[in-house]
CSV table of C-alpha atoms in Angstrom, one decimal:
chain,number,residue,atom,x,y,z
A,201,MET,CA,-76.1,-183.6,-26.9
A,202,VAL,CA,-77.8,-183.6,-30.1
A,203,ALA,CA,-77.7,-180.1,-31.8
A,204,GLY,CA,-78.8,-178.6,-35.0
A,205,GLY,CA,-81.3,-176.0,-36.4
A,206,PHE,CA,-84.8,-176.2,-36.3
A,207,GLY,CA,-86.8,-179.1,-37.7
A,208,VAL,CA,-83.5,-181.0,-38.6
A,209,GLY,CA,-84.6,-184.3,-36.8
A,210,LYS,CA,-83.0,-183.9,-33.5
A,211,THR,CA,-86.1,-185.4,-31.6
A,212,THR,CA,-86.3,-188.0,-34.3
A,213,PHE,CA,-82.7,-188.9,-33.7
A,214,VAL,CA,-83.3,-189.0,-29.6
A,215,GLY,CA,-86.3,-191.1,-30.3
A,216,ALA,CA,-84.8,-193.5,-32.7
A,217,VAL,CA,-82.3,-194.7,-30.0
A,218,SER,CA,-83.8,-193.8,-26.8
A,219,GLU,CA,-85.5,-196.6,-24.6
A,220,ILE,CA,-88.2,-194.4,-23.6
A,221,ASN,CA,-90.3,-192.0,-25.7
A,222,PRO,CA,-88.7,-188.8,-25.8
A,223,LEU,CA,-89.5,-186.6,-23.1
A,224,ARG,CA,-89.8,-182.7,-22.7
A,225,THR,CA,-88.3,-180.6,-20.1
A,226,GLU,CA,-89.2,-176.7,-19.9
A,227,ALA,CA,-87.5,-173.8,-18.5
A,228,VAL,CA,-89.6,-170.9,-18.0
A,229,MET,CA,-87.7,-167.4,-18.5
A,230,THR,CA,-88.8,-164.0,-19.0
A,231,SER,CA,-87.8,-162.8,-22.4
A,232,ALA,CA,-86.2,-159.6,-20.1
A,233,SER,CA,-84.4,-161.7,-18.2
A,234,ALA,CA,-83.1,-164.5,-20.2
A,235,GLY,CA,-79.6,-165.7,-18.8
A,236,ILE,CA,-80.1,-164.1,-15.8
A,237,ASP,CA,-82.8,-166.4,-14.0
A,238,ASP,CA,-84.2,-164.2,-11.5
A,239,LEU,CA,-88.1,-164.3,-11.7
A,240,THR,CA,-88.8,-163.2,-8.4
A,241,HIS,CA,-90.0,-159.8,-9.4
A,242,THR,CA,-90.9,-159.9,-12.9
A,243,GLY,CA,-94.3,-161.4,-12.6
A,244,ASP,CA,-95.7,-159.0,-15.3
A,245,LYS,CA,-93.3,-159.8,-18.0
A,246,THR,CA,-93.8,-161.9,-20.9
A,247,THR,CA,-92.5,-165.5,-20.0
A,248,THR,CA,-90.8,-167.7,-22.5
A,249,THR,CA,-90.7,-171.3,-22.5
A,250,VAL,CA,-87.7,-172.9,-23.5
A,251,ALA,CA,-88.4,-176.6,-24.4
A,252,MET,CA,-85.9,-179.3,-24.7
A,253,ASP,CA,-86.3,-183.2,-25.5
A,254,PHE,CA,-84.4,-185.7,-24.1
A,255,GLY,CA,-83.9,-189.5,-24.2
A,256,ARG,CA,-82.5,-192.4,-22.2
A,257,ILE,CA,-80.0,-195.4,-22.6
A,258,THR,CA,-79.4,-197.6,-19.9
A,259,LEU,CA,-75.9,-199.0,-20.7
A,260,ASP,CA,-75.6,-201.2,-18.0
A,261,GLN,CA,-76.7,-201.8,-14.2
A,262,ASP,CA,-75.1,-198.4,-13.2
A,263,LEU,CA,-74.7,-196.5,-16.1
A,264,ILE,CA,-77.5,-194.4,-17.8
A,265,LEU,CA,-76.7,-192.2,-21.0
A,266,TYR,CA,-79.0,-189.4,-21.4
A,267,LEU,CA,-79.3,-187.6,-24.8
A,268,PHE,CA,-80.2,-184.1,-24.8
A,269,GLY,CA,-81.7,-182.2,-27.8
A,270,THR,CA,-80.6,-178.6,-27.7
A,271,PRO,CA,-83.6,-176.0,-27.5
A,272,GLY,CA,-84.4,-175.3,-31.4
A,273,GLN,CA,-83.8,-171.5,-30.8
A,274,ASP,CA,-80.2,-170.7,-30.8
A,275,ARG,CA,-80.5,-167.5,-28.6
A,276,PHE,CA,-81.0,-169.7,-25.5
A,277,TRP,CA,-77.3,-170.2,-25.2
A,278,PHE,CA,-77.7,-170.4,-21.3
A,279,MET,CA,-79.6,-174.0,-21.9
A,280,TRP,CA,-76.7,-175.0,-23.8
A,281,ASP,CA,-74.2,-174.0,-21.1
A,282,ASP,CA,-76.0,-176.0,-18.7
A,283,LEU,CA,-76.2,-179.1,-20.9
A,284,VAL,CA,-72.4,-179.0,-21.9
A,285,ARG,CA,-71.3,-179.3,-18.2
A,286,GLY,CA,-70.8,-183.1,-17.8
A,287,ALA,CA,-71.4,-183.9,-21.6
A,288,ILE,CA,-69.7,-186.4,-23.5
A,289,GLY,CA,-70.1,-184.5,-26.7
A,290,ALA,CA,-72.7,-183.5,-29.3
A,291,VAL,CA,-73.9,-184.8,-32.5
A,292,VAL,CA,-74.7,-181.8,-34.9
A,293,LEU,CA,-77.3,-182.6,-37.3
A,294,VAL,CA,-77.3,-181.1,-40.7
A,295,ASP,CA,-79.6,-180.9,-43.5
A,296,THR,CA,-77.3,-180.2,-46.4
A,297,ARG,CA,-80.5,-178.2,-48.1
A,298,ARG,CA,-80.2,-175.8,-45.4
A,299,LEU,CA,-76.3,-175.7,-44.4
A,300,ALA,CA,-76.4,-172.5,-42.6
A,301,ASP,CA,-78.6,-173.5,-40.0
A,302,CYS,CA,-76.0,-175.4,-38.2
A,303,PHE,CA,-73.6,-172.5,-38.1
A,304,PRO,CA,-74.3,-171.6,-34.7
A,305,ALA,CA,-74.2,-175.0,-33.2
A,306,VAL,CA,-71.0,-175.8,-34.9
A,307,ASP,CA,-69.4,-172.4,-33.8
A,308,TYR,CA,-71.0,-173.0,-30.2
A,309,PHE,CA,-68.9,-176.5,-29.9
A,310,GLU,CA,-65.9,-175.2,-31.5
A,311,ASN,CA,-65.5,-172.6,-29.0
A,312,SER,CA,-66.5,-174.5,-26.0
A,313,GLY,CA,-64.2,-177.1,-26.6
A,314,LEU,CA,-66.8,-180.0,-26.5
A,315,PRO,CA,-66.0,-182.9,-28.9
A,316,PHE,CA,-68.8,-183.1,-31.7
A,317,VAL,CA,-69.2,-185.0,-35.0
A,318,VAL,CA,-71.5,-183.5,-37.6
A,319,ALA,CA,-74.2,-186.2,-38.9
A,320,LEU,CA,-75.8,-185.2,-42.4
A,321,ASN,CA,-79.5,-186.2,-42.2
A,322,GLY,CA,-80.4,-187.5,-45.4
A,323,PHE,CA,-84.1,-186.5,-45.9
A,324,GLU,CA,-85.8,-189.2,-47.9
A,325,GLY,CA,-82.8,-191.0,-48.0
A,326,HIS,CA,-80.9,-188.6,-50.2
A,327,GLN,CA,-77.5,-187.6,-49.7
A,328,PRO,CA,-77.0,-185.1,-52.2
A,329,TYR,CA,-73.3,-183.8,-50.8
A,330,ASN,CA,-70.9,-186.0,-49.4
A,331,PRO,CA,-68.8,-185.2,-46.3
A,332,GLU,CA,-66.0,-183.8,-47.6
A,333,GLU,CA,-67.8,-181.2,-49.5
A,334,VAL,CA,-69.8,-180.5,-46.4
A,335,ARG,CA,-66.3,-180.2,-44.7
A,336,GLU,CA,-65.1,-177.6,-47.1
A,337,ALA,CA,-68.1,-175.7,-47.2
A,338,LEU,CA,-68.3,-175.4,-43.2
A,339,GLN,CA,-64.7,-175.2,-42.7
A,340,ILE,CA,-64.4,-177.8,-40.4
A,341,GLY,CA,-61.0,-179.3,-39.3
A,342,PRO,CA,-59.6,-182.7,-40.6
A,343,ASP,CA,-60.3,-184.0,-37.1
A,344,THR,CA,-64.1,-183.5,-36.4
A,345,PRO,CA,-65.9,-186.8,-38.0
A,346,ILE,CA,-68.5,-186.1,-40.8
A,347,ILE,CA,-71.0,-188.9,-41.3
A,348,THR,CA,-74.0,-189.5,-43.2
A,349,THR,CA,-77.0,-190.8,-40.9
A,350,ASP,CA,-80.6,-191.5,-41.2
A,351,ALA,CA,-82.1,-190.1,-37.7
A,352,ARG,CA,-85.0,-192.3,-38.1
A,353,HIS,CA,-83.2,-195.4,-37.8
A,354,ARG,CA,-82.0,-196.8,-34.6
A,355,ALA,CA,-78.8,-198.5,-36.2
A,356,ASP,CA,-77.8,-195.1,-37.7
A,357,ALA,CA,-78.4,-193.0,-34.5
A,358,LYS,CA,-76.4,-195.8,-32.6
A,359,SER,CA,-73.5,-195.5,-35.0
A,360,ALA,CA,-73.3,-191.9,-34.8
A,361,LEU,CA,-73.2,-191.9,-30.8
A,362,ILE,CA,-70.4,-194.7,-31.2
A,363,THR,CA,-68.5,-192.4,-33.6
A,364,LEU,CA,-69.1,-189.4,-31.3
A,365,VAL,CA,-67.9,-191.4,-28.1
A,366,GLU,CA,-64.6,-192.7,-30.1
A,367,HIS,CA,-64.0,-189.2,-31.1
A,368,ALA,CA,-64.5,-188.1,-27.6
A,369,LEU,CA,-62.1,-190.5,-26.3
A,370,MET,CA,-59.6,-189.7,-29.1
A,371,ALA,CA,-59.7,-186.0,-28.2
A,372,ARG,CA,-59.1,-186.8,-24.5
A,373,LEU,CA,-56.1,-189.7,-25.1
A,374,ARG,CA,-54.4,-186.9,-27.5
B,22,MET,CA,-74.4,-187.1,-20.8
B,23,ALA,CA,-73.7,-190.2,-18.6
B,24,THR,CA,-74.4,-190.6,-15.3
B,25,PRO,CA,-73.2,-193.5,-12.9
B,26,PRO,CA,-75.7,-193.9,-10.3
B,27,GLY,CA,-72.7,-195.4,-8.2
B,28,GLY,CA,-70.4,-192.4,-9.2
B,29,ARG,CA,-70.3,-189.8,-6.9
B,30,PRO,CA,-73.1,-189.1,-4.0
B,31,TYR,CA,-73.7,-185.9,-3.2
B,32,ASP,CA,-71.0,-184.9,-0.4
B,33,GLY,CA,-71.9,-181.1,0.2
B,34,ALA,CA,-68.6,-179.9,-1.2
B,35,HIS,CA,-70.1,-178.4,-4.4
B,36,GLN,CA,-70.4,-174.9,-3.2
B,37,PRO,CA,-70.7,-172.4,-5.6
B,38,PRO,CA,-67.0,-170.7,-6.6
B,39,GLY,CA,-66.6,-167.6,-4.8
B,40,ASP,CA,-68.8,-168.4,-1.7
B,41,HIS,CA,-66.2,-168.5,0.9
B,42,SER,CA,-68.7,-168.5,3.8
B,43,GLN,CA,-68.9,-171.2,6.2
B,44,ASN,CA,-72.4,-171.8,5.7
B,45,ARG,CA,-71.9,-174.3,2.8
B,46,PHE,CA,-75.4,-173.7,1.4
B,47,ASN,CA,-76.0,-170.1,2.3
B,48,PHE,CA,-78.9,-171.4,4.0
B,49,PRO,CA,-80.2,-168.8,6.5
B,50,SER,CA,-82.6,-171.3,8.4
B,51,ALA,CA,-79.5,-173.8,9.2
B,52,PRO,CA,-79.5,-174.0,12.8
B,53,SER,CA,-75.9,-173.0,13.0
B,54,ARG,CA,-76.3,-169.6,11.3
B,55,GLN,CA,-79.1,-168.7,13.7
B,56,GLY,CA,-78.1,-165.2,14.9
B,57,ALA,CA,-75.3,-164.9,12.5
B,58,GLN,CA,-76.7,-163.9,9.2
B,59,GLN,CA,-80.4,-163.1,8.7
B,60,PRO,CA,-80.8,-161.8,5.2
B,61,TYR,CA,-84.5,-161.8,5.2
B,62,GLN,CA,-85.1,-160.6,8.6
B,63,GLN,CA,-85.9,-157.1,7.3
B,64,PRO,CA,-88.9,-156.8,4.7
B,65,GLN,CA,-87.9,-156.3,1.5
B,66,PRO,CA,-89.2,-153.8,-0.9
B,67,PRO,CA,-90.1,-155.3,-4.1
B,68,TYR,CA,-87.1,-154.0,-6.0
B,69,ASP,CA,-84.2,-154.8,-4.0
B,70,PRO,CA,-82.1,-151.6,-3.4
B,71,SER,CA,-79.0,-153.4,-3.3
B,72,TYR,CA,-79.3,-154.4,-6.9
B,73,GLY,CA,-76.4,-153.8,-8.8
B,74,GLN,CA,-74.1,-153.8,-5.8
B,75,PRO,CA,-71.5,-156.5,-6.3
B,76,GLN,CA,-70.5,-157.4,-2.8
B,77,GLN,CA,-74.0,-158.6,-1.8
B,78,PRO,CA,-75.2,-161.8,-3.6
B,79,ARG,CA,-78.3,-160.6,-5.6
B,80,ILE,CA,-80.4,-163.8,-5.2
B,81,GLN,CA,-80.3,-165.2,-1.7
B,82,PRO,CA,-82.6,-168.1,-0.5
B,83,VAL,CA,-85.7,-167.1,1.5
B,84,GLN,CA,-86.8,-168.3,4.6
B,85,ARG,CA,-88.8,-171.5,4.8
B,86,ARG,CA,-92.5,-170.9,4.5
B,87,ALA,CA,-94.0,-169.5,7.7
B,88,PRO,CA,-96.8,-171.6,9.3
B,89,GLU,CA,-99.4,-168.6,8.4
B,90,SER,CA,-98.7,-168.8,4.6
B,91,ALA,CA,-100.9,-170.5,1.9
B,92,PRO,CA,-101.8,-173.8,2.7
B,93,PRO,CA,-99.9,-176.4,0.8
B,94,THR,CA,-102.9,-177.6,-1.2
B,95,GLY,CA,-102.6,-174.6,-3.3
B,96,THR,CA,-99.8,-175.8,-5.1
B,97,HIS,CA,-102.0,-178.1,-7.1
B,98,ASN,CA,-103.9,-175.1,-8.5
B,99,PRO,CA,-102.4,-174.6,-12.1
B,100,LEU,CA,-102.8,-170.9,-11.6
B,101,VAL,CA,-100.2,-170.8,-8.9
B,102,ARG,CA,-97.1,-169.3,-10.7
B,103,PRO,CA,-94.1,-172.0,-10.9
B,104,TYR,CA,-91.8,-170.5,-8.4
B,105,ALA,CA,-94.5,-170.2,-5.9
B,106,MET,CA,-93.8,-173.8,-5.0
B,107,THR,CA,-90.3,-172.8,-4.1
B,108,GLY,CA,-91.3,-169.9,-1.9
B,109,GLY,CA,-90.0,-167.5,-4.7
B,110,ARG,CA,-86.6,-168.8,-4.7
B,111,THR,CA,-85.0,-169.2,-8.1
B,112,ARG,CA,-81.5,-170.9,-7.3
B,113,PRO,CA,-81.4,-174.3,-5.1
B,114,ARG,CA,-79.1,-174.3,-2.6
B,115,TYR,CA,-76.5,-176.2,-4.5
B,116,GLN,CA,-76.2,-176.8,-8.3
B,117,LEU,CA,-77.7,-180.0,-9.5
B,118,ALA,CA,-76.9,-181.5,-12.8
B,119,ILE,CA,-79.8,-181.8,-15.3
B,120,GLU,CA,-78.8,-185.3,-15.5
B,121,ALA,CA,-78.0,-186.1,-11.8
B,122,LEU,CA,-79.8,-189.1,-10.6
B,123,VAL,CA,-82.2,-189.0,-7.6
B,124,SER,CA,-83.3,-191.9,-5.6
B,125,THR,CA,-85.9,-191.8,-2.7
B,126,THR,CA,-84.4,-193.0,0.3
B,127,ALA,CA,-87.3,-191.9,2.9
B,128,ASP,CA,-89.7,-194.6,3.9
B,129,PRO,CA,-93.4,-193.5,3.0
B,130,SER,CA,-94.3,-192.4,6.6
B,131,ARG,CA,-91.8,-190.0,6.6
B,132,MET,CA,-93.6,-188.3,3.5
B,133,GLN,CA,-96.6,-187.2,5.6
B,134,GLY,CA,-96.7,-183.5,6.1
B,135,GLN,CA,-94.2,-182.9,3.1
B,136,LEU,CA,-95.3,-180.3,0.2
B,137,PRO,CA,-97.4,-182.2,-2.3
B,138,GLU,CA,-94.7,-181.5,-4.8
B,139,HIS,CA,-92.1,-183.0,-2.4
B,140,GLN,CA,-94.6,-186.2,-1.9
B,141,ARG,CA,-95.0,-186.5,-5.8
B,142,ILE,CA,-91.1,-186.3,-6.4
B,143,CYS,CA,-90.3,-188.9,-3.8
B,144,ARG,CA,-93.1,-191.4,-5.2
B,145,LEU,CA,-91.6,-190.8,-8.6
B,146,CYS,CA,-88.2,-191.6,-7.5
B,147,ILE,CA,-88.7,-194.8,-6.0
B,148,GLU,CA,-87.3,-196.1,-9.3
B,149,ILE,CA,-84.1,-194.0,-10.1
B,150,LYS,CA,-84.8,-190.8,-12.2
B,151,SER,CA,-82.9,-188.0,-13.3
B,152,VAL,CA,-83.5,-184.1,-12.5
B,153,ALA,CA,-84.6,-183.9,-16.1
B,154,GLU,CA,-87.1,-186.9,-15.9
B,155,ILE,CA,-88.8,-185.4,-12.9
B,156,SER,CA,-89.4,-181.9,-14.5
B,157,ALA,CA,-90.7,-183.7,-17.6
B,158,LEU,CA,-93.0,-186.3,-15.9
B,159,LEU,CA,-94.4,-183.8,-13.3
B,160,THR,CA,-94.2,-181.1,-15.7
B,161,ILE,CA,-92.9,-178.8,-13.6
B,162,PRO,CA,-90.1,-176.5,-15.0
B,163,LEU,CA,-86.6,-177.7,-14.8
B,164,GLY,CA,-85.5,-174.7,-12.5
B,165,VAL,CA,-88.3,-175.6,-9.9
B,166,ALA,CA,-87.5,-179.2,-10.2
B,167,ARG,CA,-83.7,-178.6,-9.0
B,168,ILE,CA,-84.9,-176.5,-6.2
B,169,LEU,CA,-87.4,-179.0,-4.9
B,170,VAL,CA,-85.0,-181.7,-5.2
B,171,ALA,CA,-82.4,-179.8,-3.5
B,172,ASP,CA,-85.0,-179.5,-0.7
B,173,LEU,CA,-85.5,-182.9,-0.4
B,174,ALA,CA,-81.9,-184.0,-0.4
B,175,GLU,CA,-81.5,-181.2,2.5
B,176,ALA,CA,-84.1,-183.0,4.5
B,177,GLY,CA,-82.5,-186.2,3.6
B,178,LEU,CA,-85.5,-187.9,1.7
B,179,VAL,CA,-83.7,-188.6,-1.4
B,180,ALA,CA,-80.0,-189.4,-2.4
B,181,ILE,CA,-78.5,-187.4,-5.3
B,182,HIS,CA,-75.9,-189.1,-7.3
B,183,GLN,CA,-74.1,-186.1,-9.3
B,184,PRO,CA,-72.6,-187.2,-12.5
B,185,GLY,CA,-68.9,-188.1,-12.0
B,186,GLY,CA,-66.4,-185.9,-13.9
B,187,ASP,CA,-62.8,-185.7,-13.9
B,188,GLU,CA,-61.5,-183.2,-11.6
B,189,SER,CA,-58.1,-183.1,-13.2
B,190,ALA,CA,-59.8,-182.5,-16.6
B,191,GLY,CA,-62.1,-179.5,-15.7
B,192,GLY,CA,-64.9,-181.9,-15.0
B,193,GLN,CA,-65.0,-183.6,-18.4
B,194,PRO,CA,-66.3,-187.5,-18.4
B,195,ALA,CA,-63.2,-189.4,-17.0
B,196,VAL,CA,-61.6,-191.6,-19.5
B,197,THR,CA,-62.6,-194.8,-17.8
B,198,LEU,CA,-66.4,-193.6,-17.9
B,199,LEU,CA,-66.1,-193.0,-21.8
B,200,GLU,CA,-64.7,-196.4,-22.3
B,201,ARG,CA,-67.6,-198.0,-20.4
B,202,VAL,CA,-70.1,-195.8,-22.5
B,203,LEU,CA,-68.5,-196.8,-26.0
B,204,SER,CA,-68.6,-200.6,-24.8
B,205,GLY,CA,-72.3,-200.2,-23.7
B,206,LEU,CA,-73.4,-198.3,-26.8
B,207,ARG,CA,-71.7,-201.3,-29.2
B,208,LYS,CA,-73.5,-203.7,-27.1
B,209,LEU,CA,-77.0,-202.1,-27.9
């Protein structure tokens, strides 16, 4: 999973490392029944579309990794619950100029127990804060990796994914 | 999320927790259940009076489309509401992971007479695709794609490979899978 606040670069990150152009899948919900999922008798209510971008990496003849960007609107938690099942982990992208935007994602993954890494996306190449300053500000424990990245670059995105899977593996073996 | 296509083929054992009926899919048109349970025999009022009564599953699969119902060509009309394709059902008969892989097993002659949406999925999945890709490439909502794919699996027209999780670790990816993903990423 690739999570983070609105406009933080989730789809850019997915696109940088995916072998296909990011695709968009949509879930149709009524605003009144979000999370309940029964649209049978609600034809008159306003519907909301939750969009989710994703990419694919074929790692081996019989192994495909899917990268799902979480819906930008944090209130659609039901989509997150759907994604967390079977997920290896999450990259939480952070724009340090808007640190608070990542709080919901960090809280969500801390509560769900899904391994995650925090990746500081340096806009225009700037990294105004170092990872330890961000760790302090976000009150993130010492076990969670915090890295810097540039979501536009394949090598950076790949490296963030490797850090995440290493972290998930360590968490499983611990 | 990683889905090994050879991982765990659909084996019918994924019934929803709490469903202890003998009918694994709670599928009223299954032949073995004829006469035993006909939840939709009575016409339902628009709002189910049993709503809120926990002993009844609130959402139940409906009967397959009756012959006199709308012709299937109507599903190409963009004005048709998404869930019309599914006969109003909002839940598939079994829970498909968003990254579950789907591959067509039927030869093209068997697709005659299938719903157009079913045919499109079969044509798309000649090359293996995830449920998410089916939804995105055919621009149908994810929930609808799940139901249509489940229909096709039920009819034996597609094979589904659900992602393999480690049952002893609450469905988390197995350590061997993580190791394979890691080595695959490093080789990119």
